[in-house]
Amino acid sequence: MTAEMSQSRAADAEWLEDEVLDVPALDDAALDGAGVIGRALVIVVDDHLQPGASRASGAGKSVGSLVTELLEEAGFEVDAVVVVPAEEVDVRNALNTAVIGGVDLAVTIGGVGVGARDVTPEATEEILDKKLPGICEALRSSGLAAGATDAGLSRGLAGVSGSTVVVNLASSRAAIRDGMATLTPLATHVIRHIAGGDDQAR
């Protein structure tokens, strides 16, 4: 990562620092002792939330609660749920905050279709250092098999930014439930590999 990219991420994320980064971080010993795989941040891209609005829609809050529940069941400590408008700059800012905050996994929900405001993949691509196309393929394949059409047709990306695994999911409940079941073991493997504890992915 270049110095310019780091400075850009810091500037983009500044507006979210008070909301997300003030959550006390568990150190590695605490995480291991609690059997926690890692820290996660959930970013809900809410098409009903207008830029500058201070309150998320009911649907956005519901989605955030569902993803949090599934992540915690899989062994992740969820730092926060951030609900942002479907605007590229807002999605990118939230992702940069996740990376700067050092979370192990950042999951975005929504904005992966072909509509005019579906810009999550574009925002994600800007901050990725390395892509993980295998995760995207697995999510689309399992989504179609589960009958989650939006998951099967998703333009979502997956990759690594800094030491954070970043994954885009579609927003239907079927896509979320199936996607999380597919994603969590794969993300766990990558997180351990990044930490140097698993050489099998090489």
CSV table of N, CA and C in Angstrom, one decimal, residues 7-134:
chain,number,residue,atom,x,y,z
A,7,GLN,N,-2.9,7.9,3.1
A,7,GLN,CA,-3.4,9.2,3.4
A,7,GLN,C,-4.8,9.4,2.9
A,8,SER,N,-5.1,8.9,1.7
A,8,SER,CA,-6.4,9.0,1.2
A,8,SER,C,-7.5,8.3,2.0
A,9,ARG,N,-7.1,7.1,2.5
A,9,ARG,CA,-8.0,6.3,3.3
A,9,ARG,C,-8.3,7.0,4.6
A,10,ALA,N,-7.2,7.6,5.2
A,10,ALA,CA,-7.4,8.3,6.5
A,10,ALA,C,-8.3,9.5,6.3
A,11,ALA,N,-8.2,10.2,5.2
A,11,ALA,CA,-9.0,11.4,4.9
A,11,ALA,C,-10.5,11.0,4.7
A,12,ASP,N,-10.7,9.9,3.9
A,12,ASP,CA,-12.0,9.5,3.6
A,12,ASP,C,-12.7,9.0,4.8
A,13,ALA,N,-12.0,8.4,5.7
A,13,ALA,CA,-12.6,7.7,6.9
A,13,ALA,C,-12.9,8.6,8.0
A,14,GLU,N,-12.3,9.8,8.0
A,14,GLU,CA,-12.3,10.7,9.2
A,14,GLU,C,-13.7,10.9,9.7
A,15,TRP,N,-14.7,11.1,8.8
A,15,TRP,CA,-16.1,11.4,9.3
A,15,TRP,C,-16.8,10.2,10.0
A,16,LEU,N,-16.2,9.0,9.9
A,16,LEU,CA,-16.8,7.9,10.6
A,16,LEU,C,-16.1,7.5,11.8
A,17,GLU,N,-14.9,8.1,12.1
A,17,GLU,CA,-14.1,7.6,13.2
A,17,GLU,C,-14.8,7.6,14.6
A,18,ASP,N,-15.6,8.6,14.9
A,18,ASP,CA,-16.2,8.7,16.2
A,18,ASP,C,-17.3,7.6,16.3
A,19,GLU,N,-17.9,7.2,15.2
A,19,GLU,CA,-19.0,6.2,15.2
A,19,GLU,C,-18.5,4.8,15.3
A,20,VAL,N,-17.3,4.5,14.7
A,20,VAL,CA,-16.9,3.2,14.6
A,20,VAL,C,-15.7,2.9,15.4
A,21,LEU,N,-14.7,3.7,15.3
A,21,LEU,CA,-13.4,3.4,15.8
A,21,LEU,C,-13.2,3.6,17.3
A,22,ASP,N,-14.3,4.2,18.0
A,22,ASP,CA,-14.2,4.3,19.4
A,22,ASP,C,-14.7,3.0,20.1
A,23,VAL,N,-15.0,2.0,19.4
A,23,VAL,CA,-15.4,0.7,20.0
A,23,VAL,C,-14.1,0.1,20.5
A,24,PRO,N,-14.0,-0.3,21.8
A,24,PRO,CA,-12.8,-0.9,22.3
A,24,PRO,C,-12.4,-2.1,21.5
A,25,ALA,N,-11.2,-2.2,21.1
A,25,ALA,CA,-10.7,-3.3,20.3
A,25,ALA,C,-10.1,-4.4,21.3
A,26,LEU,N,-10.4,-5.6,21.0
A,26,LEU,CA,-9.9,-6.7,21.8
A,26,LEU,C,-8.5,-7.0,21.3
A,27,ASP,N,-7.5,-7.3,22.2
A,27,ASP,CA,-6.2,-7.7,21.7
A,27,ASP,C,-6.2,-9.1,21.3
A,28,ASP,N,-5.1,-9.6,20.7
A,28,ASP,CA,-5.1,-11.0,20.2
A,28,ASP,C,-5.3,-12.0,21.3
A,29,ALA,N,-4.7,-11.7,22.4
A,29,ALA,CA,-4.9,-12.7,23.5
A,29,ALA,C,-6.3,-12.8,24.0
A,30,ALA,N,-7.0,-11.7,24.0
A,30,ALA,CA,-8.4,-11.7,24.4
A,30,ALA,C,-9.2,-12.5,23.4
A,31,LEU,N,-9.0,-12.2,22.1
A,31,LEU,CA,-9.7,-12.9,21.0
A,31,LEU,C,-9.5,-14.4,21.1
A,32,ASP,N,-8.2,-14.8,21.3
A,32,ASP,CA,-8.0,-16.2,21.3
A,32,ASP,C,-8.6,-16.9,22.5
A,33,GLY,N,-8.6,-16.2,23.7
A,33,GLY,CA,-9.1,-16.7,24.9
A,33,GLY,C,-10.6,-16.9,24.8
A,34,ALA,N,-11.3,-16.0,24.0
A,34,ALA,CA,-12.7,-16.1,23.9
A,34,ALA,C,-13.2,-17.0,22.8
A,35,GLY,N,-12.2,-17.5,22.0
A,35,GLY,CA,-12.5,-18.4,20.9
A,35,GLY,C,-13.1,-17.6,19.7
A,36,VAL,N,-12.7,-16.3,19.7
A,36,VAL,CA,-13.2,-15.5,18.6
A,36,VAL,C,-12.2,-15.5,17.4
A,37,ILE,N,-12.8,-15.6,16.2
A,37,ILE,CA,-12.0,-15.7,15.0
A,37,ILE,C,-11.3,-14.4,14.7
A,38,GLY,N,-12.1,-13.3,14.9
A,38,GLY,CA,-11.6,-12.0,14.6
A,38,GLY,C,-12.7,-10.9,14.7
A,39,ARG,N,-12.3,-9.7,14.5
A,39,ARG,CA,-13.2,-8.6,14.5
A,39,ARG,C,-13.9,-8.3,13.2
A,40,ALA,N,-15.1,-7.9,13.2
A,40,ALA,CA,-15.8,-7.7,11.9
A,40,ALA,C,-16.6,-6.3,12.0
A,41,LEU,N,-16.8,-5.7,10.8
A,41,LEU,CA,-17.6,-4.5,10.7
A,41,LEU,C,-18.6,-4.8,9.6
A,42,VAL,N,-19.9,-4.5,9.9
A,42,VAL,CA,-20.9,-4.7,8.9
A,42,VAL,C,-21.3,-3.3,8.3
A,43,ILE,N,-21.3,-3.3,7.0
A,43,ILE,CA,-21.7,-2.0,6.3
A,43,ILE,C,-22.9,-2.3,5.4
A,44,VAL,N,-24.1,-1.7,5.8
A,44,VAL,CA,-25.3,-1.9,5.1
A,44,VAL,C,-25.5,-0.7,4.2
A,45,VAL,N,-25.6,-1.0,2.9
A,45,VAL,CA,-25.8,0.1,1.9
A,45,VAL,C,-27.3,0.2,1.7
A,46,ASP,N,-27.9,1.3,2.2
A,46,ASP,CA,-29.3,1.4,2.3
A,46,ASP,C,-29.8,2.4,1.2
A,47,ASP,N,-30.5,1.8,0.2
A,47,ASP,CA,-31.0,2.6,-0.9
A,47,ASP,C,-32.0,3.6,-0.5
A,48,HIS,N,-32.6,3.4,0.6
A,48,HIS,CA,-33.7,4.4,1.1
A,48,HIS,C,-33.1,5.5,1.9
A,49,LEU,N,-31.8,5.4,2.2
A,49,LEU,CA,-31.2,6.5,3.1
A,49,LEU,C,-30.6,7.5,2.2
A,50,GLN,N,-31.0,8.8,2.3
A,50,GLN,CA,-30.5,9.8,1.5
A,50,GLN,C,-29.2,10.4,2.1
A,51,PRO,N,-28.3,10.9,1.2
A,51,PRO,CA,-27.0,11.4,1.7
A,51,PRO,C,-27.3,12.5,2.7
A,52,GLY,N,-26.5,12.4,3.8
A,52,GLY,CA,-26.7,13.4,4.9
A,52,GLY,C,-27.7,13.0,5.9
A,53,ALA,N,-28.5,12.0,5.7
A,53,ALA,CA,-29.5,11.6,6.6
A,53,ALA,C,-28.9,11.0,7.8
A,54,SER,N,-29.5,11.1,9.0
A,54,SER,CA,-28.9,10.6,10.2
A,54,SER,C,-29.5,9.3,10.7
A,55,ARG,N,-30.6,8.9,10.1
A,55,ARG,CA,-31.3,7.7,10.6
A,55,ARG,C,-31.4,6.7,9.4
A,56,ALA,N,-31.1,5.5,9.8
A,56,ALA,CA,-31.3,4.4,8.8
A,56,ALA,C,-32.8,4.0,8.7
A,57,SER,N,-33.1,3.4,7.6
A,57,SER,CA,-34.5,2.8,7.5
A,57,SER,C,-34.6,1.6,8.3
A,58,GLY,N,-35.9,1.2,8.5
A,58,GLY,CA,-36.1,0.0,9.3
A,58,GLY,C,-35.5,-1.2,8.7
A,59,ALA,N,-35.6,-1.3,7.3
A,59,ALA,CA,-35.0,-2.4,6.6
A,59,ALA,C,-33.5,-2.5,6.8
A,60,GLY,N,-32.8,-1.3,6.8
A,60,GLY,CA,-31.4,-1.3,7.0
A,60,GLY,C,-31.0,-1.8,8.4
A,61,LYS,N,-31.7,-1.4,9.4
A,61,LYS,CA,-31.4,-1.9,10.7
A,61,LYS,C,-31.7,-3.4,10.9
A,62,SER,N,-32.7,-3.9,10.2
A,62,SER,CA,-33.1,-5.3,10.3
A,62,SER,C,-32.0,-6.1,9.7
A,63,VAL,N,-31.5,-5.7,8.5
A,63,VAL,CA,-30.4,-6.4,7.8
A,63,VAL,C,-29.2,-6.4,8.7
A,64,GLY,N,-28.8,-5.3,9.3
A,64,GLY,CA,-27.6,-5.2,10.1
A,64,GLY,C,-27.7,-6.2,11.3
A,65,SER,N,-28.9,-6.3,11.9
A,65,SER,CA,-29.1,-7.2,13.0
A,65,SER,C,-28.9,-8.6,12.6
A,66,LEU,N,-29.4,-9.0,11.4
A,66,LEU,CA,-29.3,-10.3,10.9
A,66,LEU,C,-27.9,-10.7,10.7
A,67,VAL,N,-27.1,-9.8,10.0
A,67,VAL,CA,-25.7,-10.1,9.7
A,67,VAL,C,-24.9,-10.2,10.9
A,68,THR,N,-25.2,-9.4,11.9
A,68,THR,CA,-24.5,-9.4,13.2
A,68,THR,C,-24.7,-10.7,13.9
A,69,GLU,N,-25.9,-11.2,13.9
A,69,GLU,CA,-26.3,-12.5,14.5
A,69,GLU,C,-25.5,-13.6,13.9
A,70,LEU,N,-25.5,-13.6,12.5
A,70,LEU,CA,-24.9,-14.7,11.8
A,70,LEU,C,-23.3,-14.7,12.0
A,71,LEU,N,-22.8,-13.5,12.0
A,71,LEU,CA,-21.3,-13.4,12.3
A,71,LEU,C,-20.9,-13.9,13.7
A,72,GLU,N,-21.7,-13.5,14.6
A,72,GLU,CA,-21.4,-13.9,16.0
A,72,GLU,C,-21.6,-15.4,16.2
A,73,GLU,N,-22.6,-16.0,15.5
A,73,GLU,CA,-22.7,-17.4,15.6
A,73,GLU,C,-21.5,-18.1,15.0
A,74,ALA,N,-20.9,-17.5,14.0
A,74,ALA,CA,-19.7,-18.1,13.3
A,74,ALA,C,-18.4,-17.8,14.0
A,75,GLY,N,-18.5,-17.0,15.1
A,75,GLY,CA,-17.3,-16.8,15.9
A,75,GLY,C,-16.6,-15.5,15.8
A,76,PHE,N,-17.3,-14.5,15.2
A,76,PHE,CA,-16.7,-13.2,15.0
A,76,PHE,C,-17.2,-12.2,16.1
A,77,GLU,N,-16.4,-11.2,16.4
A,77,GLU,CA,-16.8,-10.1,17.3
A,77,GLU,C,-17.1,-9.0,16.4
A,78,VAL,N,-18.4,-8.5,16.4
A,78,VAL,CA,-18.8,-7.4,15.5
A,78,VAL,C,-18.6,-6.1,16.2
A,79,ASP,N,-17.7,-5.3,15.7
A,79,ASP,CA,-17.4,-4.0,16.2
A,79,ASP,C,-18.6,-3.0,16.1
A,80,ALA,N,-19.3,-3.0,14.9
A,80,ALA,CA,-20.4,-2.1,14.7
A,80,ALA,C,-21.1,-2.4,13.4
A,81,VAL,N,-22.3,-1.9,13.3
A,81,VAL,CA,-23.0,-1.9,12.0
A,81,VAL,C,-23.1,-0.5,11.6
A,82,VAL,N,-22.6,-0.2,10.4
A,82,VAL,CA,-22.7,1.2,9.8
A,82,VAL,C,-23.7,1.1,8.6
A,83,VAL,N,-24.7,2.0,8.6
A,83,VAL,CA,-25.6,2.1,7.5
A,83,VAL,C,-25.3,3.3,6.7
A,84,VAL,N,-25.1,3.2,5.4
A,84,VAL,CA,-24.7,4.3,4.6
A,84,VAL,C,-25.6,4.4,3.4
A,85,PRO,N,-25.7,5.6,2.8
A,85,PRO,CA,-26.5,5.8,1.6
A,85,PRO,C,-25.8,5.0,0.4
A,86,ALA,N,-26.6,4.8,-0.6
A,86,ALA,CA,-26.1,4.1,-1.8
A,86,ALA,C,-25.4,5.1,-2.7
A,87,GLU,N,-24.3,5.6,-2.1
A,87,GLU,CA,-23.4,6.5,-2.9
A,87,GLU,C,-22.0,6.0,-2.8
A,88,GLU,N,-21.3,6.0,-3.9
A,88,GLU,CA,-19.9,5.4,-3.9
A,88,GLU,C,-19.0,6.0,-2.9
A,89,VAL,N,-19.0,7.3,-2.7
A,89,VAL,CA,-18.1,7.9,-1.7
A,89,VAL,C,-18.5,7.5,-0.3
A,90,ASP,N,-19.7,7.3,0.0
A,90,ASP,CA,-20.1,6.8,1.4
A,90,ASP,C,-19.7,5.4,1.6
A,91,VAL,N,-19.9,4.6,0.6
A,91,VAL,CA,-19.5,3.2,0.8
A,91,VAL,C,-17.9,3.1,0.9
A,92,ARG,N,-17.2,3.8,0.1
A,92,ARG,CA,-15.8,3.8,0.2
A,92,ARG,C,-15.3,4.3,1.5
A,93,ASN,N,-15.9,5.4,2.1
A,93,ASN,CA,-15.5,5.9,3.4
A,93,ASN,C,-15.7,4.9,4.5
A,94,ALA,N,-16.8,4.2,4.4
A,94,ALA,CA,-17.0,3.1,5.4
A,94,ALA,C,-16.0,2.0,5.3
A,95,LEU,N,-15.7,1.6,4.1
A,95,LEU,CA,-14.7,0.5,3.9
A,95,LEU,C,-13.3,1.0,4.4
A,96,ASN,N,-12.9,2.2,4.1
A,96,ASN,CA,-11.7,2.7,4.6
A,96,ASN,C,-11.6,2.8,6.1
A,97,THR,N,-12.7,3.1,6.7
A,97,THR,CA,-12.8,3.1,8.2
A,97,THR,C,-12.5,1.7,8.7
A,98,ALA,N,-13.1,0.7,8.1
A,98,ALA,CA,-12.9,-0.7,8.5
A,98,ALA,C,-11.4,-1.1,8.4
A,99,VAL,N,-10.8,-0.7,7.3
A,99,VAL,CA,-9.4,-1.0,7.1
A,99,VAL,C,-8.5,-0.3,8.1
A,100,ILE,N,-8.7,1.0,8.3
A,100,ILE,CA,-7.9,1.8,9.2
A,100,ILE,C,-8.1,1.3,10.6
A,101,GLY,N,-9.4,0.9,10.9
A,101,GLY,CA,-9.7,0.4,12.3
A,101,GLY,C,-9.1,-1.0,12.5
A,102,GLY,N,-8.6,-1.7,11.5
A,102,GLY,CA,-7.9,-3.0,11.7
A,102,GLY,C,-8.8,-4.2,11.9
A,103,VAL,N,-10.1,-4.1,11.4
A,103,VAL,CA,-11.0,-5.2,11.6
A,103,VAL,C,-10.5,-6.3,10.6
A,104,ASP,N,-10.8,-7.5,11.0
A,104,ASP,CA,-10.4,-8.7,10.2
A,104,ASP,C,-11.3,-8.9,9.0
A,105,LEU,N,-12.6,-8.6,9.1
A,105,LEU,CA,-13.5,-8.8,8.1
A,105,LEU,C,-14.5,-7.7,8.0
A,106,ALA,N,-14.7,-7.1,6.8
A,106,ALA,CA,-15.7,-6.1,6.5
A,106,ALA,C,-16.7,-6.7,5.5
A,107,VAL,N,-17.9,-6.7,5.9
A,107,VAL,CA,-19.0,-7.3,5.0
A,107,VAL,C,-19.9,-6.1,4.6
A,108,THR,N,-20.1,-5.9,3.3
A,108,THR,CA,-21.1,-5.0,2.9
A,108,THR,C,-22.3,-5.7,2.4
A,109,ILE,N,-23.4,-5.1,2.6
A,109,ILE,CA,-24.7,-5.7,2.2
A,109,ILE,C,-25.4,-4.7,1.3
A,110,GLY,N,-25.7,-5.2,0.1
A,110,GLY,CA,-26.5,-4.4,-0.9
A,110,GLY,C,-25.7,-3.6,-1.9
A,111,GLY,N,-26.4,-3.1,-2.9
A,111,GLY,CA,-25.7,-2.3,-3.9
A,111,GLY,C,-24.9,-3.0,-4.9
A,112,VAL,N,-25.2,-4.3,-5.1
A,112,VAL,CA,-24.4,-5.1,-6.0
A,112,VAL,C,-25.1,-5.5,-7.3
A,113,GLY,N,-26.2,-4.9,-7.5
A,113,GLY,CA,-27.0,-5.2,-8.7
A,113,GLY,C,-26.6,-4.4,-9.9
A,114,VAL,N,-27.6,-4.1,-10.8
A,114,VAL,CA,-27.3,-3.3,-12.0
A,114,VAL,C,-28.0,-2.0,-12.1
A,115,GLY,N,-28.6,-1.6,-11.0
A,115,GLY,CA,-29.3,-0.3,-10.9
A,115,GLY,C,-28.4,0.9,-10.9
A,116,ALA,N,-28.9,2.0,-11.1
A,116,ALA,CA,-28.1,3.2,-11.2
A,116,ALA,C,-27.4,3.5,-9.9
A,117,ARG,N,-28.0,3.1,-8.7
A,117,ARG,CA,-27.3,3.4,-7.4
A,117,ARG,C,-26.6,2.2,-6.8
A,118,ASP,N,-26.5,1.1,-7.7
A,118,ASP,CA,-25.7,-0.1,-7.2
A,118,ASP,C,-24.2,0.1,-7.5
A,119,VAL,N,-23.6,0.7,-6.5
A,119,VAL,CA,-22.2,1.2,-6.7
A,119,VAL,C,-21.2,0.5,-5.7
A,120,THR,N,-21.7,-0.5,-5.0
A,120,THR,CA,-20.8,-1.1,-4.0
A,120,THR,C,-19.6,-1.7,-4.6
A,121,PRO,N,-19.7,-2.5,-5.7
A,121,PRO,CA,-18.5,-3.1,-6.3
A,121,PRO,C,-17.5,-2.0,-6.7
A,122,GLU,N,-18.0,-0.9,-7.3
A,122,GLU,CA,-17.0,0.2,-7.8
A,122,GLU,C,-16.3,0.8,-6.6
A,123,ALA,N,-17.0,1.0,-5.5
A,123,ALA,CA,-16.4,1.6,-4.3
A,123,ALA,C,-15.4,0.6,-3.7
A,124,THR,N,-15.7,-0.7,-3.7
A,124,THR,CA,-14.9,-1.7,-3.2
A,124,THR,C,-13.6,-1.9,-4.0
A,125,GLU,N,-13.7,-1.9,-5.3
A,125,GLU,CA,-12.6,-2.1,-6.1
A,125,GLU,C,-11.5,-1.1,-5.9
A,126,GLU,N,-11.9,0.2,-5.6
A,126,GLU,CA,-10.9,1.2,-5.3
A,126,GLU,C,-10.0,1.0,-4.1
A,127,ILE,N,-10.5,0.2,-3.2
A,127,ILE,CA,-9.7,0.1,-1.9
A,127,ILE,C,-9.0,-1.3,-1.8
A,128,LEU,N,-9.3,-2.2,-2.7
A,128,LEU,CA,-8.7,-3.5,-2.6
A,128,LEU,C,-7.2,-3.6,-3.1
A,129,ASP,N,-6.4,-4.3,-2.3
A,129,ASP,CA,-5.0,-4.5,-2.7
A,129,ASP,C,-4.9,-5.8,-3.5
A,130,LYS,N,-5.7,-6.8,-3.1
A,130,LYS,CA,-5.7,-8.1,-3.8
A,130,LYS,C,-7.2,-8.6,-3.9
A,131,LYS,N,-7.6,-9.2,-5.0
A,131,LYS,CA,-8.9,-9.7,-5.2
A,131,LYS,C,-8.9,-11.2,-4.9
A,132,LEU,N,-10.1,-11.7,-4.4
A,132,LEU,CA,-10.3,-13.1,-4.1
A,132,LEU,C,-11.5,-13.6,-4.9
A,133,PRO,N,-11.3,-13.8,-6.2
A,133,PRO,CA,-12.4,-14.2,-7.1
A,133,PRO,C,-13.1,-15.5,-6.7
A,134,GLY,N,-12.3,-16.4,-6.0
A,134,GLY,CA,-12.9,-17.7,-5.6
A,134,GLY,C,-14.0,-17.5,-4.7
